PDB file of C-alpha atoms in Angstrom:
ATOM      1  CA  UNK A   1      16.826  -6.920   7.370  1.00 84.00           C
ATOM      2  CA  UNK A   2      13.652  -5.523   8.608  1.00 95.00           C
ATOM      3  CA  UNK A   3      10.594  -6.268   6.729  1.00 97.00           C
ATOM      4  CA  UNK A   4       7.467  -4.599   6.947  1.00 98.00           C
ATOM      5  CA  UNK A   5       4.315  -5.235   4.830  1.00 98.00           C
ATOM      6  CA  UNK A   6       1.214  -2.690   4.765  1.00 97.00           C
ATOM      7  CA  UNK A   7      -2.125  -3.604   3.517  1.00 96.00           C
ATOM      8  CA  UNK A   8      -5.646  -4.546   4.829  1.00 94.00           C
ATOM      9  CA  UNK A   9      -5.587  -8.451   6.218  1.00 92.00           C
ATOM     10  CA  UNK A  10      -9.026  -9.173   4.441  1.00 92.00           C
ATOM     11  CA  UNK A  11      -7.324  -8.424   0.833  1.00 92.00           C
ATOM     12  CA  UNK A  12      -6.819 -11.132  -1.489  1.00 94.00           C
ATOM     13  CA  UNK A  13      -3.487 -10.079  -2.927  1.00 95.00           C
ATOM     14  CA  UNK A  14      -2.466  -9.197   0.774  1.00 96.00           C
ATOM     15  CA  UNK A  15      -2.940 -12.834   1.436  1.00 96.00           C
ATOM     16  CA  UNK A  16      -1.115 -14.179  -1.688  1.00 97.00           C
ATOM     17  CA  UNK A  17       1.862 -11.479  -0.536  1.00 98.00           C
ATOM     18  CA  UNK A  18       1.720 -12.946   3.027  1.00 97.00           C
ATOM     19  CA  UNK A  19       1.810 -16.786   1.909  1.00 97.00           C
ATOM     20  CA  UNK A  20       4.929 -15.774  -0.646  1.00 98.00           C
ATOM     21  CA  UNK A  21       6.580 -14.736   2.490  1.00 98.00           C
ATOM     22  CA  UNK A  22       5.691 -17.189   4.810  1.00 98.00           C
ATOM     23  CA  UNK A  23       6.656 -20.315   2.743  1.00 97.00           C
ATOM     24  CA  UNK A  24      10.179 -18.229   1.708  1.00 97.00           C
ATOM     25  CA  UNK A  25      10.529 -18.571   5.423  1.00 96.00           C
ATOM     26  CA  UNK A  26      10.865 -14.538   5.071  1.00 97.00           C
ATOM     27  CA  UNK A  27      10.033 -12.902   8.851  1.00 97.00           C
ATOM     28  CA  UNK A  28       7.945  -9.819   8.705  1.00 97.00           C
ATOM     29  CA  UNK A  29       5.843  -7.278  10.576  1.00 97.00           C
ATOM     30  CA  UNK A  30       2.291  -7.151   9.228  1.00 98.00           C
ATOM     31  CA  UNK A  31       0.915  -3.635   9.449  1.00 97.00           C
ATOM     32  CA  UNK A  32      -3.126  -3.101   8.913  1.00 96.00           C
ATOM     33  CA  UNK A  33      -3.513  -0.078   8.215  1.00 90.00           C
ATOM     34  CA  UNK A  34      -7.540  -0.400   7.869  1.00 86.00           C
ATOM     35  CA  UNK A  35      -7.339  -1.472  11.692  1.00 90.00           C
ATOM     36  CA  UNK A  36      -4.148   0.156  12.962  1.00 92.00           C
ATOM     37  CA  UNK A  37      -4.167   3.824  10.565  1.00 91.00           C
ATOM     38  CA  UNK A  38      -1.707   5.055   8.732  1.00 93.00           C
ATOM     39  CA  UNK A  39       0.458   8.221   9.667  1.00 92.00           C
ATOM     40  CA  UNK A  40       0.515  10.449   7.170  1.00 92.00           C
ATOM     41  CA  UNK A  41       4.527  10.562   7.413  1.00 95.00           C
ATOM     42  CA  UNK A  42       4.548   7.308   6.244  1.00 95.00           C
ATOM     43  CA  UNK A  43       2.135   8.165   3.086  1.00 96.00           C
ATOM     44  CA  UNK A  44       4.465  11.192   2.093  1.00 97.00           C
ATOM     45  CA  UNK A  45       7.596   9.149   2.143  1.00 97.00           C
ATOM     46  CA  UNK A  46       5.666   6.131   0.090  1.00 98.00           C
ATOM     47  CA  UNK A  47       4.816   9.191  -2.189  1.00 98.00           C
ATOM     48  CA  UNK A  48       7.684  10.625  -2.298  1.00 97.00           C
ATOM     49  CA  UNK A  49       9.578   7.353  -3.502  1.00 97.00           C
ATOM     50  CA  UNK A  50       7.170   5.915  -5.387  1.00 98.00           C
ATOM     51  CA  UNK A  51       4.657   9.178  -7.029  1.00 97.00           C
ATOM     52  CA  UNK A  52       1.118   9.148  -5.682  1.00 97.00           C
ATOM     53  CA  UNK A  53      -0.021   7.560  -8.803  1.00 96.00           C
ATOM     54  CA  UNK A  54       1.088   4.583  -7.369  1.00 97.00           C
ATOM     55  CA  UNK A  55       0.452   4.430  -3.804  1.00 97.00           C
ATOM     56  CA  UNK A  56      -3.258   5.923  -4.341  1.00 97.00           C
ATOM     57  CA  UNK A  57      -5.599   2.617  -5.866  1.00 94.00           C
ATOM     58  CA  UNK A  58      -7.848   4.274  -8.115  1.00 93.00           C
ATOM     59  CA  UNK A  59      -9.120   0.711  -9.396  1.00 90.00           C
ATOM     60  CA  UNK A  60     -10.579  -0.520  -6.097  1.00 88.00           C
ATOM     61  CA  UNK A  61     -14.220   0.484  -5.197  1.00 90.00           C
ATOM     62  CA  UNK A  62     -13.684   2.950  -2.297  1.00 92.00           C
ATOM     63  CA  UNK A  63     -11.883   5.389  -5.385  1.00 94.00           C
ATOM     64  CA  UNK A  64     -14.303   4.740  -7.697  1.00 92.00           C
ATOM     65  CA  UNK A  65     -16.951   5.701  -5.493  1.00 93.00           C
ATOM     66  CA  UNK A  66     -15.845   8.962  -4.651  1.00 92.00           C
ATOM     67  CA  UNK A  67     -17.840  12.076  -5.762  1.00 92.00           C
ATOM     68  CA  UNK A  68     -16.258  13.020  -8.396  1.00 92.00           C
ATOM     69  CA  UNK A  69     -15.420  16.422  -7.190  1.00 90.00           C
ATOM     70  CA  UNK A  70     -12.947  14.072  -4.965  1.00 91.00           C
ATOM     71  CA  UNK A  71     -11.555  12.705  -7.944  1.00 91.00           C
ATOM     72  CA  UNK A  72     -10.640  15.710 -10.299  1.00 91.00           C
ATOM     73  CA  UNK A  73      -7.587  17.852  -9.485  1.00 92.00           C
ATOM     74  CA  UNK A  74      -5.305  14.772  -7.698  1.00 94.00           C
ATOM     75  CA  UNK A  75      -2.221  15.574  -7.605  1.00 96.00           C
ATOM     76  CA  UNK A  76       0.077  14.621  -4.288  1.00 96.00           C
ATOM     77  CA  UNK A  77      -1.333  16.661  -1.378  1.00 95.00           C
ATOM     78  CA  UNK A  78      -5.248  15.711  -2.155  1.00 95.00           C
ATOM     79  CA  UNK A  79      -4.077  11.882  -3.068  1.00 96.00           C
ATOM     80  CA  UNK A  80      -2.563  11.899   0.280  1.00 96.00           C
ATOM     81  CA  UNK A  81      -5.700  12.952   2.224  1.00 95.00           C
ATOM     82  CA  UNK A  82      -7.769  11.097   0.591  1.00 95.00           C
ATOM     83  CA  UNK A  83      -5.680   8.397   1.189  1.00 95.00           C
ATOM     84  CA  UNK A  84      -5.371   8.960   5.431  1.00 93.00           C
ATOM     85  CA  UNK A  85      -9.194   9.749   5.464  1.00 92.00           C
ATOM     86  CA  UNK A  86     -10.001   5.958   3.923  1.00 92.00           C
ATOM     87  CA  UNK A  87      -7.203   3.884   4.166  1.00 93.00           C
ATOM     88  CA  UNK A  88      -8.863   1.540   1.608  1.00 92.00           C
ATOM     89  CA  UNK A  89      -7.257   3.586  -1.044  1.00 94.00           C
ATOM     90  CA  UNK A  90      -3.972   2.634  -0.404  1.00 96.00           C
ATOM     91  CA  UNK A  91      -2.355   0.290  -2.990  1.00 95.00           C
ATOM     92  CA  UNK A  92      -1.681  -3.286  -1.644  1.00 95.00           C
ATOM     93  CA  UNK A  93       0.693  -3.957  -0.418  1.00 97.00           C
ATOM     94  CA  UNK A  94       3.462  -1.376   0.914  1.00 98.00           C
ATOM     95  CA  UNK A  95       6.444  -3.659   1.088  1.00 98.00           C
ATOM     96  CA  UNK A  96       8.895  -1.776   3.102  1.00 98.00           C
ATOM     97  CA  UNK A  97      12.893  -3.603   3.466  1.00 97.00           C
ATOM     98  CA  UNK A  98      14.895  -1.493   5.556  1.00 95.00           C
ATOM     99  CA  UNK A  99      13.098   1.831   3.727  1.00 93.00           C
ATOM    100  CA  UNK A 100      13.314   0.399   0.640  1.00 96.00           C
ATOM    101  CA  UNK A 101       9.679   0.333  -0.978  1.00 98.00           C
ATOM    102  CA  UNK A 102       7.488  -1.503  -3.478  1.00 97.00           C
ATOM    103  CA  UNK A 103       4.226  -1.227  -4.077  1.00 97.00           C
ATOM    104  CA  UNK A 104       1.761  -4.381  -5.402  1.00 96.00           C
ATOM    105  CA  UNK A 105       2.589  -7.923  -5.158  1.00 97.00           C
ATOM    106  CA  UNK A 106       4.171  -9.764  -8.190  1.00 96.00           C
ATOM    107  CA  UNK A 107       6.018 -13.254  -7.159  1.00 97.00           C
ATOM    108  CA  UNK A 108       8.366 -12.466  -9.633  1.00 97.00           C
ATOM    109  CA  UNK A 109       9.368  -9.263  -8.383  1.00 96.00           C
ATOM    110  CA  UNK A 110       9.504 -10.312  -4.765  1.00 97.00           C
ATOM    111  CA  UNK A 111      11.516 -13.275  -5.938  1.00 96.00           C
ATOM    112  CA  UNK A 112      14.253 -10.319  -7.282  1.00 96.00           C
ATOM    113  CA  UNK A 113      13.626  -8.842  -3.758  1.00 95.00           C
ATOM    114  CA  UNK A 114      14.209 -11.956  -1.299  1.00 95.00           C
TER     115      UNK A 114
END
């Protein structure tokens, strides 16, 4: 199985996702998408499966800081370049097994997962 996990290195809950899968002895690819960008063919496939309610992190600061001109009117195509013009946006992490995707880090749900 390939594993790839998408998020921002500095993130707490990145961290906690990494050291899940590091003492599960679980190999991975690490994606930063702060450092390395994001394609936005990725972010419309993320969308697509899992609604851009979910991929786009409207609790972290970077939303919330946003004119709010930004903020009205989301819906899939303006969550999405919002989302590829600050990466910061993105909901952490993107866990992505073999194209199957979750979004967020819960052990329990990982521990379905692994």
């Amino acid at each position: 199985m390939t594993v790839t996990i998408y998020g921002i290195k500095t993130c707490d809950t990145m961290k906690k996702a990494r050291t899940w899968l590091d003492a599960k002895g679980v190999a991975y690819h690490f994606h930063d998408y702060k450092a390395e960008g994001i394609d936005e063919t990725s972010l419309k496939r993320w969308v697509d499966a899992l609604g851009w309610e979910t991929v786009l992190n409207r609790a972290g600061t970077t939303f919330r800081a946003l004119p709010d001109a930004d903020k009205q009117d989301l819906d899939a195509r303006k969550a999405i370049a919002l989302m590829r013009a600050q990466p910061s946006m993105i909901k952490r992490p993107i866990l992505d097994r073999d194209g199957a995707l979750t979004a967020g880090f819960k052990p329990d749900i990982y521990e379905t997962l692994f």
